[in-house]
JSON list of C-alpha atoms in Angstrom, two decimals:
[
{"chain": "A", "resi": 1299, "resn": "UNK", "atom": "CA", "xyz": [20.89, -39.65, -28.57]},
{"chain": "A", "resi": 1300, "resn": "UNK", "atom": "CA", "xyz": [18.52, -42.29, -29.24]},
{"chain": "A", "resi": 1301, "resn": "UNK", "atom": "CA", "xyz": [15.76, -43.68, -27.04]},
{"chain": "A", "resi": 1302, "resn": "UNK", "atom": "CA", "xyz": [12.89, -46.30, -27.11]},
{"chain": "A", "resi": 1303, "resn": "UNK", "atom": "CA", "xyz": [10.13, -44.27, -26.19]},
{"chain": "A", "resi": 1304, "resn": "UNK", "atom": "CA", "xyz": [7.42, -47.01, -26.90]},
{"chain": "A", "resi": 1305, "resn": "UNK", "atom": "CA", "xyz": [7.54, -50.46, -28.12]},
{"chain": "A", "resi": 1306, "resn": "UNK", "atom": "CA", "xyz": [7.11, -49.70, -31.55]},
{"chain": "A", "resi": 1307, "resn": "UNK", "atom": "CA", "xyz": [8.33, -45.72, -31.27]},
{"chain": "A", "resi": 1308, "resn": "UNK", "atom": "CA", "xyz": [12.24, -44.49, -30.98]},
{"chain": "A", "resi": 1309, "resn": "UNK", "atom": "CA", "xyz": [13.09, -40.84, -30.49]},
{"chain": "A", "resi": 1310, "resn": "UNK", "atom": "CA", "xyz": [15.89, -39.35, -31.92]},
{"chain": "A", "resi": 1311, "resn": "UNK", "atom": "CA", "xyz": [17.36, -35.88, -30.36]},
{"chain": "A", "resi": 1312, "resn": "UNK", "atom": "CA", "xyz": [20.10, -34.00, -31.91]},
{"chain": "A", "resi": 1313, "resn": "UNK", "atom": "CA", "xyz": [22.01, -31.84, -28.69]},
{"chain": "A", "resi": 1314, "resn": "UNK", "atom": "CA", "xyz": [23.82, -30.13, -31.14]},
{"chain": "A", "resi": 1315, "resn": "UNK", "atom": "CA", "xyz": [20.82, -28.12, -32.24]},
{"chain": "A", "resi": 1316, "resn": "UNK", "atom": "CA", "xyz": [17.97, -29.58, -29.89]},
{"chain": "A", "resi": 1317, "resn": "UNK", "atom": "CA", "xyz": [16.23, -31.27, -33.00]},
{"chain": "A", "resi": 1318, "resn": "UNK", "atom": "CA", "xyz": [13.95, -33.97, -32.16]},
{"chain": "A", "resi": 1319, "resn": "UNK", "atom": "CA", "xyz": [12.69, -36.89, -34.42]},
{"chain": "A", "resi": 1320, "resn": "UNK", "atom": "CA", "xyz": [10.14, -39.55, -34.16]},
{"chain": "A", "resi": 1321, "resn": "UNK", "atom": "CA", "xyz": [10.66, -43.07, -35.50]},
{"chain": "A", "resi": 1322, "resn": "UNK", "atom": "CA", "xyz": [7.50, -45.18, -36.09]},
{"chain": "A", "resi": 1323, "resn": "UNK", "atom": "CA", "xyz": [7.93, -48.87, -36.78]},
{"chain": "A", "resi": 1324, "resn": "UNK", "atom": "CA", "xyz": [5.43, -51.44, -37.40]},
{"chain": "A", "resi": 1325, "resn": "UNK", "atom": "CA", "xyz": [6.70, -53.81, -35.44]},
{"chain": "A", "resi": 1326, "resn": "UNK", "atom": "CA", "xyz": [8.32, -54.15, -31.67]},
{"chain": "A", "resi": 1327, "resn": "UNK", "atom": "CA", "xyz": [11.68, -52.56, -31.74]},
{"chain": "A", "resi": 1328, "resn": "UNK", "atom": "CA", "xyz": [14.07, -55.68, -30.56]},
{"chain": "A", "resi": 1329, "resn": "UNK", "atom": "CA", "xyz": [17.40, -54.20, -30.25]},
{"chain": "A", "resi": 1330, "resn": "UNK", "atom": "CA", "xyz": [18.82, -51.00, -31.38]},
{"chain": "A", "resi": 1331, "resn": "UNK", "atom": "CA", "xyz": [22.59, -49.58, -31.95]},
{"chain": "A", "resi": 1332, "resn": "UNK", "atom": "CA", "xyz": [23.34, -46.06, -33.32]},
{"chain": "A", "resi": 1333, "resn": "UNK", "atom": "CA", "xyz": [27.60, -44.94, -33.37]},
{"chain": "A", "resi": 1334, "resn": "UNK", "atom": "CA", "xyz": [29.46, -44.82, -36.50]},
{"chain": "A", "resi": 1335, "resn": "UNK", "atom": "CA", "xyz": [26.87, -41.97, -38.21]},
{"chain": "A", "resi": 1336, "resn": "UNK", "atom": "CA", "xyz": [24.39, -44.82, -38.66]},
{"chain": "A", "resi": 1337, "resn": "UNK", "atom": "CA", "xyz": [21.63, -46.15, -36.15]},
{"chain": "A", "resi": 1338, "resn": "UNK", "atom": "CA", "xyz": [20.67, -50.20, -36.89]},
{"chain": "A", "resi": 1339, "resn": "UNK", "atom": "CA", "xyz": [17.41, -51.09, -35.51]},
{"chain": "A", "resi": 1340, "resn": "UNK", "atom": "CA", "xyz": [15.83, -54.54, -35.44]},
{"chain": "A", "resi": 1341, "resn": "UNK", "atom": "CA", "xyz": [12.09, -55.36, -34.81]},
{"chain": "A", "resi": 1342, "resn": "UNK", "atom": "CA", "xyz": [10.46, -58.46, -34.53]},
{"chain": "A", "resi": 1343, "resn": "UNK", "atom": "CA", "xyz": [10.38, -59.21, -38.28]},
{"chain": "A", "resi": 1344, "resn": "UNK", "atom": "CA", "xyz": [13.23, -56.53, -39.83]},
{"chain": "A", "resi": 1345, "resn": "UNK", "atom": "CA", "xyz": [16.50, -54.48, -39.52]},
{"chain": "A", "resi": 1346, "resn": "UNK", "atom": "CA", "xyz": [16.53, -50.82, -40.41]},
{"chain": "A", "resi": 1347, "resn": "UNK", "atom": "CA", "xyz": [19.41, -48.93, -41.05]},
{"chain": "A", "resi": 1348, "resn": "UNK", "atom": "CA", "xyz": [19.95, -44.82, -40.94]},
{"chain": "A", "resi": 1349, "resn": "UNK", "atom": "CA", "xyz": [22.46, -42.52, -41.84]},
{"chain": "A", "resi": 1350, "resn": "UNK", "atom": "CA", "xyz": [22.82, -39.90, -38.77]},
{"chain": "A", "resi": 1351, "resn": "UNK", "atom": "CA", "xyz": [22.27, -37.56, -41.59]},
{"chain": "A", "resi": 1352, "resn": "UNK", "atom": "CA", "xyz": [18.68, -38.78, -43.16]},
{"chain": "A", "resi": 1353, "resn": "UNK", "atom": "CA", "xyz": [16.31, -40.05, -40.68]},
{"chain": "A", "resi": 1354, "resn": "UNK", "atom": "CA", "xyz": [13.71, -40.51, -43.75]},
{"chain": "A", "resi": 1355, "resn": "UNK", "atom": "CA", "xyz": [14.91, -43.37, -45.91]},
{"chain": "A", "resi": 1356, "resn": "UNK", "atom": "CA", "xyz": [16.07, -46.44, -43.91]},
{"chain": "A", "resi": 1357, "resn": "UNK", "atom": "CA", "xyz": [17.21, -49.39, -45.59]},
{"chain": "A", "resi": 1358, "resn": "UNK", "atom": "CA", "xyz": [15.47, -52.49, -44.37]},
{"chain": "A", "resi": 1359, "resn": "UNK", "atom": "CA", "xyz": [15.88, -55.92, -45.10]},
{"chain": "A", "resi": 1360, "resn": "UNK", "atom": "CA", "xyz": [13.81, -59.00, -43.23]},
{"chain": "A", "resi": 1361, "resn": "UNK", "atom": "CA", "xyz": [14.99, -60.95, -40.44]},
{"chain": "A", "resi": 1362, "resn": "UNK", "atom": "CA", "xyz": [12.93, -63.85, -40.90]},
{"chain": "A", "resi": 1363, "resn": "UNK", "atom": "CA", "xyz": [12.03, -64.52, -37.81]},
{"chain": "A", "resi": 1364, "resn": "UNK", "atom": "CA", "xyz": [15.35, -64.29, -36.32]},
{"chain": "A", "resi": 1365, "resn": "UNK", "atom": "CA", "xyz": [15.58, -62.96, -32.92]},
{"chain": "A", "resi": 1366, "resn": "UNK", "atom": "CA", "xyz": [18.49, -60.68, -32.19]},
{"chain": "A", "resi": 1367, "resn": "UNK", "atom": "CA", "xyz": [19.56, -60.72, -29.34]},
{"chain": "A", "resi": 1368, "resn": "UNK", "atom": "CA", "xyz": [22.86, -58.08, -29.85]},
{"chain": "A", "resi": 1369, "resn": "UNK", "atom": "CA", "xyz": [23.97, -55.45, -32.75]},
{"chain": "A", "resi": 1370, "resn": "UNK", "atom": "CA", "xyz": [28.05, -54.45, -32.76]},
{"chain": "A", "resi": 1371, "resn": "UNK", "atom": "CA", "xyz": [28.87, -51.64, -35.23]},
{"chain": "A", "resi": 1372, "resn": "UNK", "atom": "CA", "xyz": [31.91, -51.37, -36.62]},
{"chain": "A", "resi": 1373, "resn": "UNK", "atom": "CA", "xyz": [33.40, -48.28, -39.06]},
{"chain": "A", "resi": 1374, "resn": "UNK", "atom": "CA", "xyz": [32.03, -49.56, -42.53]},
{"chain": "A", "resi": 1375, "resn": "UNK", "atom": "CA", "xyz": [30.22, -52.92, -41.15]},
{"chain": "A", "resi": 1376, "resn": "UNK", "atom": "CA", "xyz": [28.03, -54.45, -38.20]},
{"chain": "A", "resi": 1377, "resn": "UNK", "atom": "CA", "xyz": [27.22, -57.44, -36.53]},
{"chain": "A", "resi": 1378, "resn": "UNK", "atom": "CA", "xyz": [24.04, -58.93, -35.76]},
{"chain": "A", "resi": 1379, "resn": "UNK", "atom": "CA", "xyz": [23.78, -61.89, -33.63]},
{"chain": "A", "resi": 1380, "resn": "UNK", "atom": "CA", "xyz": [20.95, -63.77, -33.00]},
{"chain": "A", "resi": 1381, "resn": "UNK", "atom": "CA", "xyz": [19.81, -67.33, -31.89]},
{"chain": "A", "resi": 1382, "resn": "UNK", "atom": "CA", "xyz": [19.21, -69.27, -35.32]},
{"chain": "A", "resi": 1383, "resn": "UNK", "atom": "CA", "xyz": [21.69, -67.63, -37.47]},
{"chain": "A", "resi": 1384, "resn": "UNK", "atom": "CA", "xyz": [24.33, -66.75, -34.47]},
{"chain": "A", "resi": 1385, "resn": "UNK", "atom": "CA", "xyz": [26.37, -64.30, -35.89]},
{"chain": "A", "resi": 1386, "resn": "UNK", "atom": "CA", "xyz": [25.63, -62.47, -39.42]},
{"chain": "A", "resi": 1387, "resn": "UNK", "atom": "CA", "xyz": [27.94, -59.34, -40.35]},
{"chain": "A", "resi": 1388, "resn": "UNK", "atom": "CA", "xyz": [26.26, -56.90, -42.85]},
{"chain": "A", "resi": 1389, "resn": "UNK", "atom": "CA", "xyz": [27.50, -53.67, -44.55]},
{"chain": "A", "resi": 1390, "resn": "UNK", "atom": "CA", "xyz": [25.70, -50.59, -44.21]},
{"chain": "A", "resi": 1391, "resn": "UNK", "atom": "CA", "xyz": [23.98, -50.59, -47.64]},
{"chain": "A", "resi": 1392, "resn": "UNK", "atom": "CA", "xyz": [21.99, -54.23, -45.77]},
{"chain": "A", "resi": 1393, "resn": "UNK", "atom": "CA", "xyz": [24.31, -56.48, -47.94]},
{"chain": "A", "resi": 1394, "resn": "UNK", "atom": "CA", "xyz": [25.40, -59.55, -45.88]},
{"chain": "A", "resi": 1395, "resn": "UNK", "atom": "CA", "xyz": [29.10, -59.91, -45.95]},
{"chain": "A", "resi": 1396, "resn": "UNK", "atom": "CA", "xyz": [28.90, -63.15, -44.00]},
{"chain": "A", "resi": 1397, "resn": "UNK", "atom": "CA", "xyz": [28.01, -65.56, -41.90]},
{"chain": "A", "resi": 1398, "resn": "UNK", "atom": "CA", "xyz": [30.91, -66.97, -39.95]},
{"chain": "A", "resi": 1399, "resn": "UNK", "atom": "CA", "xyz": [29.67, -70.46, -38.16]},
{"chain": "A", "resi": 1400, "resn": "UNK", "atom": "CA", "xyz": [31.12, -71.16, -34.77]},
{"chain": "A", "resi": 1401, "resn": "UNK", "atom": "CA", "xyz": [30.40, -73.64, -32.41]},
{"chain": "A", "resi": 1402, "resn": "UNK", "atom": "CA", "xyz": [28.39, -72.40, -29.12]},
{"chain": "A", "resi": 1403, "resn": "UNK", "atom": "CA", "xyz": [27.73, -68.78, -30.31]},
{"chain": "A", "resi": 1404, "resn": "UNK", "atom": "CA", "xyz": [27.28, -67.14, -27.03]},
{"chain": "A", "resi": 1405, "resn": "UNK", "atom": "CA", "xyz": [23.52, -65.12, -28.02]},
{"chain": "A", "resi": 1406, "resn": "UNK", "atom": "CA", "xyz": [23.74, -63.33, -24.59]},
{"chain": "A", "resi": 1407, "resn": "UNK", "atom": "CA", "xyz": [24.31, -59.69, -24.95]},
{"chain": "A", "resi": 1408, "resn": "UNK", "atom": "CA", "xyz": [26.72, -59.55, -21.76]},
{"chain": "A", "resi": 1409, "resn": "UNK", "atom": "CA", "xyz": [29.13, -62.35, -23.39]},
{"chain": "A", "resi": 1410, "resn": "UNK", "atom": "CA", "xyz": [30.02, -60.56, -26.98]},
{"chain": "A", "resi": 1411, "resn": "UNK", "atom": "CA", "xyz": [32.70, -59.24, -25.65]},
{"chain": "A", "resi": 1412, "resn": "UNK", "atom": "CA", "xyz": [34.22, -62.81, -25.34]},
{"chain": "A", "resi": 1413, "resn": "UNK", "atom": "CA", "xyz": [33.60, -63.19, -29.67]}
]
């Protein structure tokens, strides 16, 4: 289980053996998705990604100013969609895979679904 704790601060507890960890960013945590053995985090300026199993060593890559407004994971890849961009699907070594350009992205959490 994962939960924002602070603006810049998640907390990651393990109920299997009641292991807690903290996760400092520098920025504002934006949006944040964990399933799959992998948590995705985006903050004002960058997405992390974890392996479930190493809490340590994120990858990160920059967002350039891109604000996301939802993350979808998926077995081996996830989606980030934001305003500029729309929707951008990255594997989870932070390579982008692609960029698919549709007309009217809907950037509204609630409407993803409807992708």
């Amino acid at each position: 289980v994962v939960s924002l704790q602070e603006e810049k601060v998640l907390l990651g507890e393990n109920v299997d053996n009641n292991t807690k960890d903290q996760l400092e960013f520098r920025d504002r945590v934006v949006k944040m998705s964990l399933g799959w053995d992998h948590l995705v985090v985006t903050t004002s300026s960058q997405c992390l990604i974890y392996s479930t199993s190493n809490w340590n060593t994120p990858l990160i890559f920059d967002l350039k100013g891109l604000t996301t407004s939802a993350i979808l994971l998926a077995r081996k890849l996830f989606l980030i969609v934001d305003s500029v961009q729309g929707l951008s699907v990255y594997s989870y070594e932070g390579r982008l895979i692609c960029s698919p350009k549709k007309k009217k992205v809907p950037t509204h959490s609630a409407l993803i679904p409807l992708l």
